JSON list of C-alpha atoms in Angstrom, two decimals:
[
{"chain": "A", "resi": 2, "resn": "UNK", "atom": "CA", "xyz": [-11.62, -5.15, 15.22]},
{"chain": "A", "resi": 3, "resn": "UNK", "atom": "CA", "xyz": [-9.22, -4.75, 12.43]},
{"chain": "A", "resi": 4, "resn": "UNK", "atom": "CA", "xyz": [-9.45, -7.80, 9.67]},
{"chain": "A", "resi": 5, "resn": "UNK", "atom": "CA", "xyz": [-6.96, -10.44, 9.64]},
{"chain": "A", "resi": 6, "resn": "UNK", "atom": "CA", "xyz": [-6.50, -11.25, 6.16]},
{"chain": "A", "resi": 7, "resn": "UNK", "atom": "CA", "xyz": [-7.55, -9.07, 2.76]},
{"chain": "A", "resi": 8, "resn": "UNK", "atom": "CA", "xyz": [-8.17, -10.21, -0.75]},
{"chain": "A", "resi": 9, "resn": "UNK", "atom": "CA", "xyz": [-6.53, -8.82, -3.71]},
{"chain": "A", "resi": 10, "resn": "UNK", "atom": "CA", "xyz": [-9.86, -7.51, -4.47]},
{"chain": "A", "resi": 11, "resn": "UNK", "atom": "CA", "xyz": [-10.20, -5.89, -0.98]},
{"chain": "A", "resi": 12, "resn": "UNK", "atom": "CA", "xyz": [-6.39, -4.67, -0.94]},
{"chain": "A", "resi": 13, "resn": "UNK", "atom": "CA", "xyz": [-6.56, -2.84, -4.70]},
{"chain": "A", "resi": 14, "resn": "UNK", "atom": "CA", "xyz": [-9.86, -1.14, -3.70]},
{"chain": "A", "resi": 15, "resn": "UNK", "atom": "CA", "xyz": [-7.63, 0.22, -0.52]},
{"chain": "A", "resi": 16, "resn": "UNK", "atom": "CA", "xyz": [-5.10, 1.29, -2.93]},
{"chain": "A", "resi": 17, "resn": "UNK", "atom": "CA", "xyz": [-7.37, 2.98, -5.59]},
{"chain": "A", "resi": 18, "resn": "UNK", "atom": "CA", "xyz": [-5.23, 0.60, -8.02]},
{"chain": "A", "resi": 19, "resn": "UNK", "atom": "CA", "xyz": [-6.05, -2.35, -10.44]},
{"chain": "A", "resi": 20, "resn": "UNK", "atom": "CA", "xyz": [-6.12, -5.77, -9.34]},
{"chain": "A", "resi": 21, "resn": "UNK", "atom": "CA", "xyz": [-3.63, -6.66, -12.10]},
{"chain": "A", "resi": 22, "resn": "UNK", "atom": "CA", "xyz": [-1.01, -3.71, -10.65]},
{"chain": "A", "resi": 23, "resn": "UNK", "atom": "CA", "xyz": [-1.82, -5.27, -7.32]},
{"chain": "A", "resi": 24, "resn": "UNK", "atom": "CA", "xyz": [-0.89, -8.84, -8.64]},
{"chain": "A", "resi": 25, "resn": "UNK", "atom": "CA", "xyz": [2.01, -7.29, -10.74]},
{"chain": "A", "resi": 26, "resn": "UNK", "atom": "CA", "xyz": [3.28, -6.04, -7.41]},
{"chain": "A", "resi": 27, "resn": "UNK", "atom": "CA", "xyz": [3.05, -9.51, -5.51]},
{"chain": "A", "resi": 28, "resn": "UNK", "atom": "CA", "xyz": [5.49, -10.81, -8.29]},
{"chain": "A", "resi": 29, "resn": "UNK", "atom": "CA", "xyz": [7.99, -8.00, -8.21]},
{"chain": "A", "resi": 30, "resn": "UNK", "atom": "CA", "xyz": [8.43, -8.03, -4.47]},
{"chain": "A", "resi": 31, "resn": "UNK", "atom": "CA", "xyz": [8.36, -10.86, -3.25]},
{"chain": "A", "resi": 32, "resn": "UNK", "atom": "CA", "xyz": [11.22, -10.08, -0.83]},
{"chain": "A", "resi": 33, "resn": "UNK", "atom": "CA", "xyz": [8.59, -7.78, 0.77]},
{"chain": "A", "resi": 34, "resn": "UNK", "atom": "CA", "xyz": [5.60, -9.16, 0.25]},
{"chain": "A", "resi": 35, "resn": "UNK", "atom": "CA", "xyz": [4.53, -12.47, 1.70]},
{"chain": "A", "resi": 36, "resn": "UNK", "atom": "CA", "xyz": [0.86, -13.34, 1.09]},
{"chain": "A", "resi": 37, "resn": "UNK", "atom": "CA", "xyz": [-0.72, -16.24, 2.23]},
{"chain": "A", "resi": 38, "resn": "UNK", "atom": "CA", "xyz": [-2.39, -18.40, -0.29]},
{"chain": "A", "resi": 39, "resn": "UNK", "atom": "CA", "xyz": [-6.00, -20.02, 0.30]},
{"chain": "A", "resi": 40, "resn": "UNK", "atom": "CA", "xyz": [-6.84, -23.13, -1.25]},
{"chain": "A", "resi": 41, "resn": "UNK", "atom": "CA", "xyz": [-7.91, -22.58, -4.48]},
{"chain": "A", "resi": 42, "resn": "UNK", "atom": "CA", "xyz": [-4.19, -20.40, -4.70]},
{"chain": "A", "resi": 43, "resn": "UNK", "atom": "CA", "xyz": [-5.62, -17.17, -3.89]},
{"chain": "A", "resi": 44, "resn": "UNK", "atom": "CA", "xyz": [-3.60, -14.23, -2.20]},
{"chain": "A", "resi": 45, "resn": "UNK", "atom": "CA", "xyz": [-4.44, -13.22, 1.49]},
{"chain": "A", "resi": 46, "resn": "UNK", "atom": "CA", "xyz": [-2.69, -10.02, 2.42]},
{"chain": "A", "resi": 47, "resn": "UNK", "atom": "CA", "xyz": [-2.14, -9.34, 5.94]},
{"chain": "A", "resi": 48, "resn": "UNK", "atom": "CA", "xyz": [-2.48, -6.28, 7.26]},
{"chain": "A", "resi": 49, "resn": "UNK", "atom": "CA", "xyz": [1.48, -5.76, 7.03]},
{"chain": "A", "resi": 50, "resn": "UNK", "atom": "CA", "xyz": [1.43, -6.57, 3.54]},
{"chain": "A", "resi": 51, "resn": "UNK", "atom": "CA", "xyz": [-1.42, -3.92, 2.74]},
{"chain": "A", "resi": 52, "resn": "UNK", "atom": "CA", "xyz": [0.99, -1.25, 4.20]},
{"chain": "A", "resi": 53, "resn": "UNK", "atom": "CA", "xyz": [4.15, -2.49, 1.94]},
{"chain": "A", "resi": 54, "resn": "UNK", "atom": "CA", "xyz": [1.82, -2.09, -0.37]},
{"chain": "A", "resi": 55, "resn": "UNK", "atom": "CA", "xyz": [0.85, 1.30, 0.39]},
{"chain": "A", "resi": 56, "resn": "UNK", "atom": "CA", "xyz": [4.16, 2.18, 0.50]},
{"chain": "A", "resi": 57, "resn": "UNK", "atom": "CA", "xyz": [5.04, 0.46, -2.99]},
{"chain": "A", "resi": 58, "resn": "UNK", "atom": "CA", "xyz": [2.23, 2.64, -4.28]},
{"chain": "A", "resi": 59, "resn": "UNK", "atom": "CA", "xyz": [3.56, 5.91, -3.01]},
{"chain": "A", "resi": 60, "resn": "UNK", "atom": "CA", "xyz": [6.70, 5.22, -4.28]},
{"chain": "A", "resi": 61, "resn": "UNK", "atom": "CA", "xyz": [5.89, 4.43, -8.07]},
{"chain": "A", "resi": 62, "resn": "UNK", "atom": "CA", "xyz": [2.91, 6.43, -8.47]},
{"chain": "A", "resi": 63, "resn": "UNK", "atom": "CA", "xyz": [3.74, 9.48, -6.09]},
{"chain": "A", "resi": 64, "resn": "UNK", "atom": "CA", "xyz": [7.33, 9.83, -6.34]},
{"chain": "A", "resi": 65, "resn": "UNK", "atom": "CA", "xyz": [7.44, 8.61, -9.77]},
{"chain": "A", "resi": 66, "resn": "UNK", "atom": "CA", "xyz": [10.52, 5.96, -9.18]},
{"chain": "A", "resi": 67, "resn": "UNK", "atom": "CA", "xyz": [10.43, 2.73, -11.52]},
{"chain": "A", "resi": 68, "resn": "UNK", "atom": "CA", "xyz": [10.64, -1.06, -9.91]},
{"chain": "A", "resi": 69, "resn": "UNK", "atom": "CA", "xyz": [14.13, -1.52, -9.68]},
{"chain": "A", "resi": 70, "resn": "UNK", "atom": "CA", "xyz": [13.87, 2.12, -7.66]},
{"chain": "A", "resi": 71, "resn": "UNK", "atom": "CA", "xyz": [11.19, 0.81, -5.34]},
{"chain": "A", "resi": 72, "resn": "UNK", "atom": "CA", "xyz": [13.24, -1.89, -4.53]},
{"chain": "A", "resi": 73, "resn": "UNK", "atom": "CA", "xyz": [16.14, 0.01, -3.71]},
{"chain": "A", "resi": 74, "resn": "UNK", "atom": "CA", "xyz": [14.70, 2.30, -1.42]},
{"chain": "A", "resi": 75, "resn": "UNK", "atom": "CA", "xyz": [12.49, -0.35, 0.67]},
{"chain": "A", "resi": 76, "resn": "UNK", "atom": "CA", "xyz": [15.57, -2.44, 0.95]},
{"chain": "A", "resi": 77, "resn": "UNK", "atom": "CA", "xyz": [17.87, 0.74, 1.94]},
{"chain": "A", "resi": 78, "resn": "UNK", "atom": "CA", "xyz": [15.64, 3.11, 3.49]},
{"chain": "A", "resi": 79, "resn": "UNK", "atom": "CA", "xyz": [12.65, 1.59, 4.40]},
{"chain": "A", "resi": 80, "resn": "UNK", "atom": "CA", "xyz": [11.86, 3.47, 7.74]},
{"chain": "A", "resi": 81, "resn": "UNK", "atom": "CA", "xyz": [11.66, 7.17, 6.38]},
{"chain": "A", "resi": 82, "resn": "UNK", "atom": "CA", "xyz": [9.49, 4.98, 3.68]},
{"chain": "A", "resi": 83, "resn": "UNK", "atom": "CA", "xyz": [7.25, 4.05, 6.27]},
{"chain": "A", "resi": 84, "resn": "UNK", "atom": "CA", "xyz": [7.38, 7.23, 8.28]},
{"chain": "A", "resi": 85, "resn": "UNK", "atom": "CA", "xyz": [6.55, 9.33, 4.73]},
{"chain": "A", "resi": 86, "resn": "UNK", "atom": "CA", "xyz": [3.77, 7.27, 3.87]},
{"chain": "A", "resi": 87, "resn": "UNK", "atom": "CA", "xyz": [2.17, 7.38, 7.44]},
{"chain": "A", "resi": 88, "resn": "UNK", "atom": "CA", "xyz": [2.47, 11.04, 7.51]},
{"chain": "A", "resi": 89, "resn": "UNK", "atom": "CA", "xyz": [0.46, 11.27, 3.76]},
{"chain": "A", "resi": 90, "resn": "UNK", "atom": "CA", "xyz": [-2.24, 8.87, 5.34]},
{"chain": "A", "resi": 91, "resn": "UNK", "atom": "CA", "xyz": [-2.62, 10.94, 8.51]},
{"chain": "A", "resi": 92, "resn": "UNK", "atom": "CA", "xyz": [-3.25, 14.01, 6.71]},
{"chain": "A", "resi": 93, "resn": "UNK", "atom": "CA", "xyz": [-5.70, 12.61, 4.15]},
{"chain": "A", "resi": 94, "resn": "UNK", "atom": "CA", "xyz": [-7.87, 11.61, 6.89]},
{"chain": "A", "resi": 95, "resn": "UNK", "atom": "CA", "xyz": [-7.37, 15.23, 8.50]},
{"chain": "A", "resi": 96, "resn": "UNK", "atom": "CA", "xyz": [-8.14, 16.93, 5.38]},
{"chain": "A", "resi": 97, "resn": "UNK", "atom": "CA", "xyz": [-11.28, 14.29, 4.99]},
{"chain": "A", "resi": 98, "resn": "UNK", "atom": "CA", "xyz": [-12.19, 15.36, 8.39]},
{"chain": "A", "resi": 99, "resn": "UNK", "atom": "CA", "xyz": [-12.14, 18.89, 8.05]},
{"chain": "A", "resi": 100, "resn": "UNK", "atom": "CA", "xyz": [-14.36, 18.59, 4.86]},
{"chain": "A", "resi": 101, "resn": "UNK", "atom": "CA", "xyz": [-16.74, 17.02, 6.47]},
{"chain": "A", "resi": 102, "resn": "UNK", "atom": "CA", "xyz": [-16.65, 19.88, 9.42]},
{"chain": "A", "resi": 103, "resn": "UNK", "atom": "CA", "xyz": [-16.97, 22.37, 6.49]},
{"chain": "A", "resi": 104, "resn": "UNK", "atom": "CA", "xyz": [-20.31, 20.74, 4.76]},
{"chain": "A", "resi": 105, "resn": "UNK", "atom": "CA", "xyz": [-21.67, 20.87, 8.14]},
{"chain": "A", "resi": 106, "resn": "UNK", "atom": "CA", "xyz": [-21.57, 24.43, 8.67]}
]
């Protein structure tokens, strides 16, 4: 059963990033990130907002682009976005996987 909602806390430790970056983030896209808020003001992530996330990390950290190039390319070309980041995921876990295989033998 996959968890509703994350905390910043939860959703930087996902990452590998700072909570401030994570924060930082929030404030810079707003268009694509819409956390919910708990009552003392805290952000909630949903699980759609962890993988914008993801994706904003790629973007900066991977492929190096600065904010106002993030923004570009999840407002112009979000899918292949998606699709790279997905792809990236899937074979970390593989590669995770077949270390695992390899300690074993």
């Amino acid at each position: 059963m996959a968890k509703v909602l994350y905390t910043i806390g939860e959703a930087a430790e996902i990452l590998g990033e700072n909570v401030s970056a994570v924060r930082y983030w929030s404030n810079c896209f707003e268009k694509f990130l819409n956390p919910a808020r708990n009552g003392k003001g805290n952000r909630l992530y949903h699980p759609e907002d962890i993988e914008t996330l993801r994706e904003i990390h790629h973007l900066l950290r991977v492929e190096g682009l600065t904010l106002e190039g993030v923004s570009i390319r999840l407002r112009d070309d979000r899918r292949s976005v998606e699709t790279r980041v997905k792809v990236l995921d899937s074979l970390k876990e593989i590669r995770k996987e077949l270390q695992e295989v390899r300690k074993s033998l």
